[in-house]
Short mmCIF file of C-alpha atoms (C1' of nucleotides) in Angstrom, two decimals:
data_model
loop_
_atom_site.label_atom_id
_atom_site.label_comp_id
_atom_site.label_asym_id
_atom_site.label_seq_id
_atom_site.Cartn_x
_atom_site.Cartn_y
_atom_site.Cartn_z
CA MET A 1 1.29 1.93 -3.38
CA THR A 2 0.04 5.34 -4.26
CA ALA A 3 -2.46 6.66 -6.73
CA GLN A 4 -0.07 6.27 -9.66
CA PRO A 5 1.63 2.88 -9.74
CA HIS A 6 5.20 2.99 -10.98
CA ILE A 7 6.01 0.55 -13.79
CA LEU A 8 9.53 -0.43 -14.82
CA VAL A 9 9.92 -1.35 -18.50
CA VAL A 10 13.00 -3.41 -19.40
CA ASP A 11 13.64 -4.01 -23.08
CA ASP A 12 16.72 -3.70 -25.25
CA SER A 13 14.79 -2.21 -28.14
CA ARG A 14 14.59 1.54 -27.82
CA ASP A 15 11.45 1.69 -29.96
CA ILE A 16 9.52 -0.64 -27.73
CA ARG A 17 10.74 1.04 -24.56
CA ASP A 18 9.69 4.47 -25.71
CA LEU A 19 6.39 3.24 -27.04
CA LEU A 20 5.55 1.46 -23.80
CA VAL A 21 6.62 4.25 -21.53
CA ARG A 22 4.57 6.78 -23.42
CA TYR A 23 1.58 4.50 -23.62
CA LEU A 24 1.65 3.72 -19.92
CA GLN A 25 2.06 7.36 -19.01
CA THR A 26 -1.01 8.34 -21.00
CA HIS A 27 -2.96 5.70 -19.10
CA GLY A 28 -2.43 6.74 -15.56
CA TYR A 29 0.88 5.07 -14.74
CA ARG A 30 4.31 6.37 -14.02
CA ALA A 31 6.81 4.54 -16.17
CA THR A 32 10.57 4.25 -16.18
CA ALA A 33 12.62 2.44 -18.80
CA ALA A 34 15.81 0.41 -18.61
CA ASP A 35 17.71 -0.98 -21.61
CA GLY A 36 18.92 -4.07 -19.82
CA ALA A 37 19.19 -5.98 -16.58
CA ALA A 38 22.06 -3.90 -15.27
CA ALA A 39 20.20 -0.63 -15.78
CA ALA A 40 17.11 -2.19 -14.21
CA ARG A 41 19.01 -3.14 -11.07
CA ARG A 42 20.42 0.34 -10.84
CA ILE A 43 16.97 1.86 -11.02
CA LEU A 44 15.60 -0.55 -8.45
CA LYS A 45 18.22 0.55 -5.95
CA THR A 46 16.91 4.06 -5.78
CA ASN A 47 13.30 3.93 -6.94
CA SER A 48 10.15 2.37 -5.69
CA ILE A 49 8.69 0.18 -8.43
CA ASP A 50 5.29 -1.46 -8.23
CA LEU A 51 5.52 -3.78 -11.23
CA ALA A 52 8.07 -4.71 -13.89
CA VAL A 53 7.53 -5.53 -17.57
CA LEU A 54 10.50 -7.56 -18.84
CA ASP A 55 11.57 -8.69 -22.27
CA VAL A 56 12.60 -12.33 -22.08
CA MET A 57 15.27 -12.08 -24.75
CA MET A 58 17.91 -9.49 -24.10
CA PRO A 59 21.62 -9.38 -24.79
CA GLY A 60 23.65 -9.99 -21.64
CA GLU A 61 21.67 -11.09 -18.60
CA ASP A 62 18.27 -12.14 -19.86
CA GLY A 63 14.82 -11.47 -18.56
CA LEU A 64 14.40 -14.81 -16.83
CA SER A 65 17.38 -14.29 -14.61
CA LEU A 66 16.28 -10.77 -13.75
CA CYS A 67 12.77 -12.04 -13.08
CA ARG A 68 14.11 -14.46 -10.49
CA THR A 69 15.86 -11.66 -8.65
CA LEU A 70 12.82 -9.44 -8.72
CA ARG A 71 10.59 -12.14 -7.34
CA SER A 72 12.91 -13.39 -4.67
CA GLU A 73 14.51 -10.17 -3.47
CA HIS A 74 11.94 -7.52 -4.16
CA ASP A 75 8.71 -9.53 -4.03
CA MET A 76 7.63 -7.62 -7.10
CA PRO A 77 4.99 -8.55 -9.67
CA VAL A 78 6.50 -9.28 -13.10
CA ILE A 79 4.99 -9.45 -16.58
CA MET A 80 7.16 -11.00 -19.26
CA LEU A 81 7.27 -9.99 -22.91
CA THR A 82 7.93 -12.90 -25.23
CA ALA A 83 7.95 -13.45 -28.98
CA ARG A 84 4.65 -14.99 -29.99
CA GLY A 85 4.82 -18.72 -30.26
CA GLU A 86 7.81 -19.31 -28.03
CA GLU A 87 5.92 -21.60 -25.75
CA ILE A 88 9.02 -22.87 -24.05
CA ASP A 89 9.87 -19.36 -22.95
CA ARG A 90 6.40 -18.86 -21.61
CA ILE A 91 6.49 -22.03 -19.64
CA VAL A 92 9.93 -21.38 -18.24
CA GLY A 93 8.86 -17.84 -17.45
CA LEU A 94 5.87 -18.99 -15.49
CA GLU A 95 7.92 -21.59 -13.69
CA MET A 96 10.39 -18.87 -12.89
CA GLY A 97 7.66 -16.98 -11.11
CA ALA A 98 6.43 -14.40 -13.60
CA ASP A 99 2.92 -13.29 -12.76
CA ASP A 100 1.88 -13.09 -16.37
CA TYR A 101 3.32 -12.90 -19.84
CA ILE A 102 2.21 -11.42 -23.11
CA GLY A 103 3.37 -12.30 -26.62
CA LYS A 104 4.89 -9.80 -29.02
CA PRO A 105 3.47 -8.15 -31.00
CA PHE A 106 0.92 -7.32 -28.35
CA ASN A 107 -2.29 -5.37 -28.17
CA PRO A 108 -1.53 -2.44 -25.86
CA ARG A 109 -4.96 -2.60 -24.37
CA GLU A 110 -4.34 -6.19 -23.41
CA LEU A 111 -1.11 -5.22 -21.70
CA LEU A 112 -2.99 -2.55 -19.77
CA ALA A 113 -5.60 -5.07 -18.72
CA ARG A 114 -2.90 -7.48 -17.57
CA ILE A 115 -1.06 -4.81 -15.63
CA GLY A 116 -4.29 -3.80 -13.99
CA ALA A 117 -5.13 -7.39 -13.12
CA VAL A 118 -1.72 -8.16 -11.68
CA LEU A 119 -1.63 -4.99 -9.62
CA ARG A 120 -5.11 -5.57 -8.33
CA ARG A 121 -4.17 -9.05 -7.29
CA ALA A 122 -0.97 -7.89 -5.64
CA ASN A 123 -2.84 -5.29 -3.64
CA SER A 124 -5.87 -7.31 -2.70
CA LEU A 125 -3.73 -9.94 -1.05
CA PRO A 126 -1.88 -9.04 2.07
CA ARG A 127 1.59 -8.02 1.11
CA LYS A 128 4.29 -10.20 2.50
CA ALA A 129 5.43 -8.39 5.60
CA ARG A 130 8.63 -6.75 4.45
CA ALA A 131 11.78 -6.66 6.49
CA SER A 132 11.14 -3.06 7.39
CA ASP A 133 7.75 -4.02 8.74
CA THR A 134 9.06 -6.05 11.64
CA LYS A 135 12.66 -5.25 12.28
CA ARG A 136 14.39 -2.93 14.63
CA ILE A 137 17.26 -1.01 13.15
CA ARG A 138 20.09 0.53 15.13
CA PHE A 139 22.14 3.45 13.88
CA GLU A 140 24.34 5.78 15.88
CA LYS A 141 22.67 6.31 19.19
CA TRP A 142 19.21 5.43 17.91
CA VAL A 143 17.10 2.32 17.54
CA LEU A 144 14.21 2.60 15.11
CA ASP A 145 11.30 0.48 16.25
CA THR A 146 9.54 -0.07 12.94
CA ALA A 147 6.51 -1.68 14.51
CA GLN A 148 5.85 1.25 16.81
CA ARG A 149 7.13 3.74 14.26
CA GLU A 150 9.25 5.51 16.80
CA LEU A 151 12.88 6.13 17.67
CA VAL A 152 14.35 5.04 20.98
CA THR A 153 17.68 5.94 22.49
CA SER A 154 19.62 3.44 24.52
CA ASP A 155 18.52 5.23 27.68
CA GLY A 156 14.90 4.69 26.81
CA VAL A 157 13.75 8.05 25.47
CA ALA A 158 11.18 7.52 22.73
CA VAL A 159 10.66 9.99 19.91
CA PRO A 160 7.51 9.42 17.87
CA LEU A 161 7.75 9.90 14.12
CA SER A 162 5.06 11.17 11.81
CA ALA A 163 4.14 9.04 8.81
CA GLY A 164 6.23 11.15 6.45
CA GLU A 165 9.24 11.21 8.73
CA PHE A 166 9.04 7.46 9.15
CA ARG A 167 8.89 6.79 5.44
CA LEU A 168 11.77 9.13 4.78
CA LEU A 169 13.92 7.55 7.45
CA ILE A 170 13.19 4.06 6.12
CA ALA A 171 14.13 5.19 2.63
CA PHE A 172 17.46 6.40 3.98
CA LEU A 173 18.12 3.40 6.20
CA GLU A 174 17.56 0.99 3.32
CA ARG A 175 20.07 2.91 1.20
CA PRO A 176 22.88 4.04 3.45
CA LYS A 177 25.75 5.99 1.89
CA ILE A 178 23.86 6.25 -1.39
CA SER A 179 23.12 9.73 -2.60
CA LEU A 180 19.43 10.17 -3.36
CA THR A 181 17.96 12.98 -5.41
CA ARG A 182 14.80 14.77 -4.35
CA ASP A 183 12.96 13.02 -7.15
CA GLN A 184 14.02 9.63 -5.89
CA LEU A 185 13.15 10.47 -2.32
CA LEU A 186 9.75 11.71 -3.38
CA ASP A 187 9.25 8.49 -5.29
CA LEU A 188 10.36 6.37 -2.35
CA THR A 189 8.33 8.18 0.25
CA GLN A 190 5.20 9.11 -1.63
CA GLY A 191 5.34 7.44 -5.02
CA ARG A 192 4.97 10.68 -6.85
CA THR A 193 7.11 12.90 -9.02
CA ALA A 194 8.26 16.40 -8.20
CA ASP A 195 6.61 19.64 -9.20
CA PRO A 196 8.92 22.24 -10.70
CA PHE A 197 9.40 24.08 -7.42
CA ASP A 198 8.87 21.25 -5.01
CA ARG A 199 10.25 21.99 -1.57
CA SER A 200 8.49 19.26 0.31
CA ILE A 201 11.51 16.98 0.53
CA ASP A 202 13.67 19.82 1.83
CA ASN A 203 11.09 20.35 4.48
CA ALA A 204 10.76 16.69 5.34
CA VAL A 205 14.54 16.37 5.67
CA SER A 206 14.64 19.48 7.80
CA ARG A 207 12.00 18.10 10.12
CA LEU A 208 13.65 14.70 10.34
CA ARG A 209 17.01 16.29 11.09
CA ARG A 210 15.52 18.19 13.97
CA LYS A 211 14.52 14.86 15.49
CA ILE A 212 17.57 12.68 14.84
CA GLU A 213 20.53 15.05 14.63
CA GLU A 214 22.52 16.02 17.67
CA ASP A 215 23.04 19.48 16.18
CA PRO A 216 20.57 20.05 13.33
CA LYS A 217 22.64 23.00 12.11
CA ASN A 218 25.60 20.67 11.54
CA PRO A 219 23.94 17.48 10.36
CA ARG A 220 26.10 14.38 10.57
CA LEU A 221 23.62 11.65 9.67
CA ILE A 222 21.81 13.21 6.72
CA LYS A 223 24.27 15.17 4.64
CA THR A 224 23.32 17.51 1.83
CA VAL A 225 24.73 16.67 -1.59
CA TRP A 226 24.87 20.00 -3.29
CA ALA A 227 22.65 19.96 -6.41
CA GLY A 228 22.25 16.23 -5.87
CA GLY A 229 19.91 15.64 -2.98
CA TYR A 230 20.81 13.97 0.29
CA VAL A 231 22.81 11.04 1.59
CA PHE A 232 22.46 9.09 4.81
CA THR A 233 25.91 8.53 6.26
CA GLY A 234 25.07 6.36 9.25
CA ASP A 235 25.66 2.60 9.60
CA PRO A 236 22.29 0.95 10.11
CA VAL A 237 22.38 -2.60 11.48
CA ALA A 238 19.53 -4.91 12.30
CA ALA A 239 18.96 -5.01 16.04
CA MET B 1 -4.23 -27.35 0.96
CA THR B 2 -3.11 -30.93 1.05
CA ALA B 3 -0.17 -32.56 -0.68
CA GLN B 4 -2.33 -33.08 -3.76
CA PRO B 5 -4.03 -29.87 -4.79
CA HIS B 6 -7.59 -30.37 -5.93
CA ILE B 7 -8.44 -28.85 -9.32
CA LEU B 8 -11.98 -28.30 -10.56
CA VAL B 9 -12.39 -28.44 -14.35
CA VAL B 10 -15.52 -26.80 -15.77
CA ASP B 11 -16.15 -27.28 -19.50
CA ASP B 12 -19.22 -28.27 -21.50
CA SER B 13 -17.23 -30.45 -23.87
CA ARG B 14 -16.94 -33.96 -22.55
CA ASP B 15 -13.77 -34.62 -24.58
CA ILE B 16 -11.91 -31.73 -23.07
CA ARG B 17 -13.12 -32.52 -19.56
CA ASP B 18 -11.95 -36.09 -19.69
CA LEU B 19 -8.67 -35.18 -21.32
CA LEU B 20 -7.93 -32.56 -18.70
CA VAL B 21 -8.93 -34.64 -15.74
CA ARG B 22 -6.82 -37.55 -16.84
CA TYR B 23 -3.87 -35.36 -17.68
CA LEU B 24 -3.99 -33.56 -14.35
CA GLN B 25 -4.34 -36.81 -12.45
CA THR B 26 -1.23 -38.23 -14.10
CA HIS B 27 0.66 -35.13 -13.03
CA GLY B 28 0.14 -35.07 -9.33
CA TYR B 29 -3.24 -33.39 -8.96
CA ARG B 30 -6.63 -34.49 -7.85
CA ALA B 31 -9.13 -33.40 -10.49
CA THR B 32 -12.89 -33.19 -10.57
CA ALA B 33 -14.98 -32.28 -13.60
CA ALA B 34 -18.22 -30.34 -13.99
CA ASP B 35 -20.14 -29.89 -17.24
CA GLY B 36 -21.45 -26.45 -16.39
CA ALA B 37 -21.79 -23.73 -13.81
CA ALA B 38 -24.64 -25.45 -11.97
CA ALA B 39 -22.66 -28.67 -11.55
CA ALA B 40 -19.63 -26.65 -10.48
CA ARG B 41 -21.58 -24.93 -7.72
CA ARG B 42 -22.87 -28.26 -6.52
CA ILE B 43 -19.37 -29.67 -6.32
CA LEU B 44 -18.08 -26.60 -4.52
CA LYS B 45 -20.66 -27.11 -1.82
CA THR B 46 -19.20 -30.43 -0.77
CA ASN B 47 -15.57 -30.41 -1.87
CA SER B 48 -12.57 -28.37 -0.99
CA ILE B 49 -11.17 -27.04 -4.24
CA ASP B 50 -7.80 -25.32 -4.53
CA LEU B 51 -8.09 -23.97 -8.05
CA ALA B 52 -10.66 -23.89 -10.86
CA VAL B 53 -10.14 -24.12 -14.61
CA LEU B 54 -13.15 -22.60 -16.39
CA ASP B 55 -14.23 -22.48 -19.99
CA VAL B 56 -15.36 -18.98 -20.85
CA MET B 57 -18.03 -20.02 -23.34
CA MET B 58 -20.56 -22.42 -21.97
CA PRO B 59 -24.27 -22.86 -22.57
CA GLY B 60 -26.30 -21.42 -19.73
CA GLU B 61 -24.38 -19.42 -17.15
CA ASP B 62 -21.00 -18.69 -18.66
CA GLY B 63 -17.51 -18.87 -17.21
CA LEU B 64 -17.21 -15.17 -16.48
CA SER B 65 -20.19 -15.15 -14.21
CA LEU B 66 -19.00 -18.24 -12.40
CA CYS B 67 -15.54 -16.74 -12.12
CA ARG B 68 -16.93 -13.75 -10.32
CA THR B 69 -18.63 -15.95 -7.78
CA LEU B 70 -15.52 -18.02 -7.20
CA ARG B 71 -13.36 -14.99 -6.66
CA SER B 72 -15.70 -13.11 -4.43
CA GLU B 73 -17.25 -15.88 -2.39
CA HIS B 74 -14.59 -18.54 -2.29
CA ASP B 75 -11.44 -16.46 -2.77
CA MET B 76 -10.27 -19.15 -5.15
CA PRO B 77 -7.67 -18.93 -7.90
CA VAL B 78 -9.20 -19.21 -11.38
CA ILE B 79 -7.69 -20.00 -14.77
CA MET B 80 -9.90 -19.31 -17.77
CA LEU B 81 -9.99 -21.31 -20.99
CA THR B 82 -10.74 -19.22 -24.03
CA ALA B 83 -10.82 -19.78 -27.78
CA ARG B 84 -7.54 -18.57 -29.21
CA GLY B 85 -7.74 -15.08 -30.62
CA GLU B 86 -10.71 -13.94 -28.63
CA GLU B 87 -8.81 -11.10 -27.12
CA ILE B 88 -11.88 -9.41 -25.82
CA ASP B 89 -12.70 -12.46 -23.76
CA ARG B 90 -9.22 -12.55 -22.36
CA ILE B 91 -9.31 -8.94 -21.38
CA VAL B 92 -12.73 -9.18 -19.83
CA GLY B 93 -11.61 -12.31 -18.05
CA LEU B 94 -8.66 -10.59 -16.52
CA GLU B 95 -10.77 -7.63 -15.57
CA MET B 96 -13.20 -10.03 -13.99
CA GLY B 97 -10.45 -11.24 -11.72
CA ALA B 98 -9.21 -14.42 -13.34
CA ASP B 99 -5.69 -15.22 -12.22
CA ASP B 100 -4.67 -16.40 -15.63
CA TYR B 101 -6.10 -17.63 -18.88
CA ILE B 102 -4.98 -19.93 -21.63
CA GLY B 103 -6.14 -20.09 -25.24
CA LYS B 104 -7.63 -23.17 -26.86
CA PRO B 105 -6.20 -25.29 -28.30
CA PHE B 106 -3.61 -25.34 -25.56
CA ASN B 107 -0.40 -27.13 -24.88
CA PRO B 108 -1.13 -29.27 -21.81
CA ARG B 109 2.33 -28.66 -20.46
CA GLU B 110 1.62 -24.95 -20.56
CA LEU B 111 -1.56 -25.45 -18.59
CA LEU B 112 0.39 -27.42 -16.01
CA ALA B 113 2.93 -24.63 -15.73
CA ARG B 114 0.19 -22.06 -15.27
CA ILE B 115 -1.57 -24.11 -12.63
CA GLY B 116 1.72 -24.53 -10.83
CA ALA B 117 2.46 -20.82 -11.04
CA VAL B 118 -0.94 -19.74 -9.80
CA LEU B 119 -0.92 -22.20 -6.92
CA ARG B 120 2.58 -21.23 -5.94
CA ARG B 121 1.55 -17.59 -5.95
CA ALA B 122 -1.50 -18.28 -3.87
CA ASN B 123 0.56 -20.15 -1.29
CA SER B 124 3.71 -18.05 -1.24
CA LEU B 125 1.72 -15.19 0.12
CA PRO B 126 1.42 -15.34 3.86
CA ARG B 127 -1.63 -17.36 4.52
CA LYS B 128 -4.30 -15.17 5.85
CA ALA B 129 -4.58 -16.02 9.48
CA ARG B 130 -8.15 -17.12 9.44
CA ALA B 131 -8.70 -15.31 12.67
CA SER B 132 -12.43 -15.69 12.55
CA ASP B 133 -12.03 -19.48 12.39
CA THR B 134 -9.73 -19.68 15.35
CA LYS B 135 -11.24 -19.80 18.75
CA ARG B 136 -9.02 -17.34 20.55
CA ILE B 137 -6.34 -14.91 19.55
CA ARG B 138 -3.80 -13.43 21.91
CA PHE B 139 -2.15 -10.08 21.35
CA GLU B 140 -0.38 -7.88 23.86
CA LYS B 141 -2.21 -8.18 27.11
CA TRP B 142 -5.47 -9.24 25.49
CA VAL B 143 -7.11 -12.46 24.43
CA LEU B 144 -9.90 -12.11 21.91
CA ASP B 145 -12.58 -14.73 22.37
CA THR B 146 -14.14 -14.90 18.90
CA ALA B 147 -17.06 -17.00 20.04
CA GLN B 148 -18.09 -14.61 22.81
CA ARG B 149 -16.96 -11.57 20.81
CA GLU B 150 -15.22 -10.18 23.82
CA LEU B 151 -11.75 -9.30 24.99
CA VAL B 152 -10.30 -10.78 28.13
CA THR B 153 -7.18 -9.79 30.01
CA SER B 154 -5.02 -12.36 31.76
CA ASP B 155 -6.48 -11.23 35.07
CA GLY B 156 -9.96 -12.02 33.90
CA VAL B 157 -11.45 -8.66 33.04
CA ALA B 158 -13.80 -9.04 30.08
CA VAL B 159 -14.60 -6.23 27.66
CA PRO B 160 -17.52 -6.87 25.32
CA LEU B 161 -17.22 -5.70 21.73
CA SER B 162 -19.98 -4.50 19.44
CA ALA B 163 -20.37 -6.17 16.06
CA GLY B 164 -18.59 -3.35 14.28
CA GLU B 165 -15.73 -3.21 16.73
CA PHE B 166 -15.32 -6.96 16.45
CA ARG B 167 -15.18 -6.92 12.66
CA LEU B 168 -12.70 -4.08 12.68
CA LEU B 169 -10.47 -5.83 15.19
CA ILE B 170 -10.60 -9.05 13.18
CA ALA B 171 -9.64 -7.15 10.04
CA PHE B 172 -6.63 -5.77 11.87
CA LEU B 173 -5.65 -9.06 13.51
CA GLU B 174 -5.64 -10.85 10.16
CA ARG B 175 -3.30 -8.24 8.70
CA PRO B 176 -0.86 -7.21 11.38
CA LYS B 177 1.79 -4.61 10.52
CA ILE B 178 0.13 -3.88 7.20
CA SER B 179 -1.17 -0.42 6.60
CA LEU B 180 -4.82 -0.44 5.59
CA THR B 181 -6.60 2.46 3.94
CA ARG B 182 -10.05 3.56 5.06
CA ASP B 183 -11.42 2.14 1.83
CA GLN B 184 -9.94 -1.26 2.54
CA LEU B 185 -11.16 -1.25 6.11
CA LEU B 186 -14.64 -0.26 5.03
CA ASP B 187 -14.59 -3.05 2.49
CA LEU B 188 -13.33 -5.55 5.04
CA THR B 189 -15.77 -4.63 7.77
CA GLN B 190 -18.88 -3.81 5.81
CA GLY B 191 -18.25 -4.71 2.20
CA ARG B 192 -19.03 -1.24 0.99
CA THR B 193 -17.05 1.61 -0.53
CA ALA B 194 -16.49 5.00 1.01
CA ASP B 195 -18.46 8.15 0.40
CA PRO B 196 -16.42 11.24 -0.32
CA PHE B 197 -16.51 12.48 3.26
CA ASP B 198 -16.84 9.20 5.07
CA ARG B 199 -15.66 9.41 8.65
CA SER B 200 -17.19 6.23 9.94
CA ILE B 201 -13.89 4.33 9.98
CA ASP B 202 -12.26 7.13 11.95
CA ASN B 203 -14.96 6.78 14.51
CA ALA B 204 -14.85 3.03 14.59
CA VAL B 205 -11.10 3.17 15.14
CA SER B 206 -11.54 5.78 17.81
CA ARG B 207 -14.05 3.63 19.64
CA LEU B 208 -11.95 0.50 19.34
CA ARG B 209 -8.93 2.36 20.63
CA ARG B 210 -10.81 3.42 23.71
CA LYS B 211 -11.35 -0.25 24.49
CA ILE B 212 -8.01 -1.82 23.69
CA GLU B 213 -5.44 0.92 24.17
CA GLU B 214 -3.75 1.56 27.47
CA ASP B 215 -3.68 5.27 26.70
CA PRO B 216 -6.07 6.05 23.84
CA LYS B 217 -4.43 9.43 23.33
CA ASN B 218 -1.13 7.72 22.57
CA PRO B 219 -2.22 4.60 20.74
CA ARG B 220 0.39 1.85 20.45
CA LEU B 221 -1.63 -0.95 18.92
CA ILE B 222 -3.50 0.90 16.19
CA LYS B 223 -1.30 3.58 14.67
CA THR B 224 -2.46 6.28 12.29
CA VAL B 225 -0.72 6.48 8.92
CA TRP B 226 -1.28 10.01 7.82
CA ALA B 227 -3.14 10.11 4.50
CA GLY B 228 -2.83 6.32 4.43
CA GLY B 229 -5.20 4.84 6.95
CA TYR B 230 -4.26 2.75 9.95
CA VAL B 231 -1.89 -0.06 10.86
CA PHE B 232 -2.14 -2.65 13.60
CA THR B 233 1.26 -3.03 15.23
CA GLY B 234 0.60 -5.88 17.64
CA ASP B 235 1.68 -9.53 17.32
CA PRO B 236 -1.44 -11.70 17.24
CA VAL B 237 -0.99 -15.43 17.85
CA ALA B 238 -3.57 -18.17 17.97
CA ALA B 239 -4.24 -19.18 21.54
"C1'" DG C 1 39.02 37.50 -2.80
"C1'" DA C 2 34.75 39.66 -5.09
"C1'" DG C 3 30.79 38.97 -7.49
"C1'" DC C 4 27.38 36.12 -9.25
"C1'" DC C 5 24.11 32.42 -9.44
"C1'" DA C 6 21.89 28.32 -8.26
"C1'" DC C 7 20.71 25.83 -4.44
"C1'" DT C 8 19.49 25.07 0.41
"C1'" DG C 9 17.66 25.85 5.36
"C1'" DA C 10 14.41 27.79 8.02
"C1'" DC C 11 10.20 29.68 8.88
"C1'" DA C 12 5.43 31.23 8.49
"C1'" DC C 13 1.26 30.08 6.76
"C1'" DA C 14 -2.34 27.65 4.25
"C1'" DC C 15 -4.37 23.53 3.53
"C1'" DT C 16 -5.45 18.72 4.36
"C1'" DT C 17 -6.27 15.07 7.35
"C1'" DT C 18 -7.37 13.24 11.80
"C1'" DG C 19 -9.36 12.82 16.86
"C1'" DC C 20 -13.16 13.13 19.35
"C1'" DG C 21 -17.29 14.96 21.59
"C1'" DA C 22 -22.10 15.63 20.65
"C1'" DC C 23 -26.01 14.38 18.51
"C1'" DA C 24 -29.17 11.85 15.41
"C1'" DA C 25 -30.42 7.85 12.97
"C1'" DA C 26 -30.68 3.06 12.84
"C1'" DA C 27 -30.68 -1.47 14.74
"C1'" DC C 28 -31.88 -4.37 18.33
"C1'" DA C 29 -34.08 -6.30 22.55
"C1'" DC C 30 -37.97 -6.84 25.14
"C1'" DG D 1 -44.88 -0.20 21.01
"C1'" DT D 2 -40.70 1.48 24.39
"C1'" DG D 3 -36.05 1.65 25.95
"C1'" DT D 4 -31.29 0.53 24.94
"C1'" DT D 5 -27.34 -0.09 22.26
"C1'" DT D 6 -24.82 0.66 18.23
"C1'" DT D 7 -23.44 3.25 14.37
"C1'" DG D 8 -23.12 7.27 11.11
"C1'" DT D 9 -22.76 12.42 10.61
"C1'" DC D 10 -21.38 16.94 11.88
"C1'" DG D 11 -18.38 20.34 13.82
"C1'" DC D 12 -14.44 21.99 15.77
"C1'" DA D 13 -9.73 21.67 17.47
"C1'" DA D 14 -5.32 19.62 16.76
"C1'" DA D 15 -1.74 17.54 14.09
"C1'" DG D 16 0.77 16.68 9.67
"C1'" DT D 17 2.23 18.27 5.41
"C1'" DG D 18 3.10 21.31 1.15
"C1'" DT D 19 4.11 26.04 -0.63
"C1'" DG D 20 6.19 30.46 -0.84
"C1'" DT D 21 9.56 33.57 0.75
"C1'" DC D 22 13.85 35.13 2.20
"C1'" DA D 23 18.23 34.94 3.90
"C1'" DG D 24 22.39 32.37 3.74
"C1'" DT D 25 25.71 29.10 1.67
"C1'" DG D 26 28.43 26.59 -1.77
"C1'" DG D 27 30.51 26.61 -6.11
"C1'" DC D 28 31.92 29.06 -10.05
"C1'" DT D 29 34.35 32.70 -12.86
"C1'" DC D 30 37.21 36.33 -13.11
#
DNA sequence: GAGCCACTGACACACTTTGCGACAAAACAC
DNA sequence: GTGTTTTGTCGCAAAGTGTGTCAGTGGCTC
């Protein structure tokens, strides 16, 4: 996680979403809102989120079901929002694996304290080694050795990757054939948002292409999406 | 932790203590009671406790102070009991590192759910390989003899480690494939925080590399994560 | 197709971070 | 006390990364 943790707020009420997002942003967090479980899943596909704040009661798929996914698939801390007094919800929420809950209406400072506490706990404990921490991933003629942070061809040539190149490549490999904007790539690789004239992603892509593309002038693995960022077109498979 | 987690209940009110202990015992836990911080410390000396439930307000040393000790010295999950509505207490409690809190009067089933959630969380995380407790740890071509504080190769060559090198290596071995910042490493090896221009970790890493790396110029075991610290890429196993 | 504009690729350069040798301070052994 | 080992600090060189510029390209309108 980087200096500014990224919080995902999921609530069907626009008022609460906006209020929370603004409040979190003025207190040192990046915040993104989703109006329901579907939107939340969409955002999770292309953004790196450090913690989620979920409303329990939402039309359609409810917060509990989403919470289960977040915990099991993304290993992500979750704080639930619940109407005051609904003890059953709280209990079920905790049993479902939420890290904390807070009753509505809530004291914003208390929410901040809880977010801080949950994040601190998540970071102080060793993170569960993620798939990308141990696997080897094959794509085209390359095998990415994630432990050694280097690329190897089948004939044994090893190409070391810098930290930035490695993070960028992982971001692509985990989202093949999905077009990613510069903002999303910046979020995924560095957990920050773009300056108005940010060219760092262009540069990072350029440098990565020089290492993995047969002919960097005619890239085949990382294609440019005009006015839309980049897309990785390879077929990564665990190896 | 054994099949029956052992809960320590600390509260100055005898009624609440007895109620809690009995309730926990009928729900699959072992439970021990203490009427104050002093008694709690005494019990901790001779019992293995998996989780503590602390009253915030107690005569003498209060729950917050005890909580701090438990977290820092015993690395133990803590749930705080607080009078309903005392939001300040809750917030301070969370900031103090409590894993959860519950307001009095509480629904016993809710307390059970919270205990279950906190214990599950504590266990779901990869158990810290208590490297320092194990006699010997093997990684790559080395075997670390923690008693002798030296490294041995399979062909019998022994390399002695200084105290600092040993602590650093242990910190890495307990968290393989996890990127650690200089701050974290400084905290883990010396329990202090970094000065603005602190280069001591860089040096410690450099010195450790010279001892354990085949080719210190191209380190394979301890990789640099640019602007992010270092990561140990080996596969330590108890031996 | 020509002209226009926004966007991108490539590069140079500045800046930040890191590696490591040298030295000094501190800790330790005797 | 002295001598030895260990550890922190400083300085410089090297590596990694972000910014600014400029030329070139894609997409649009006419």
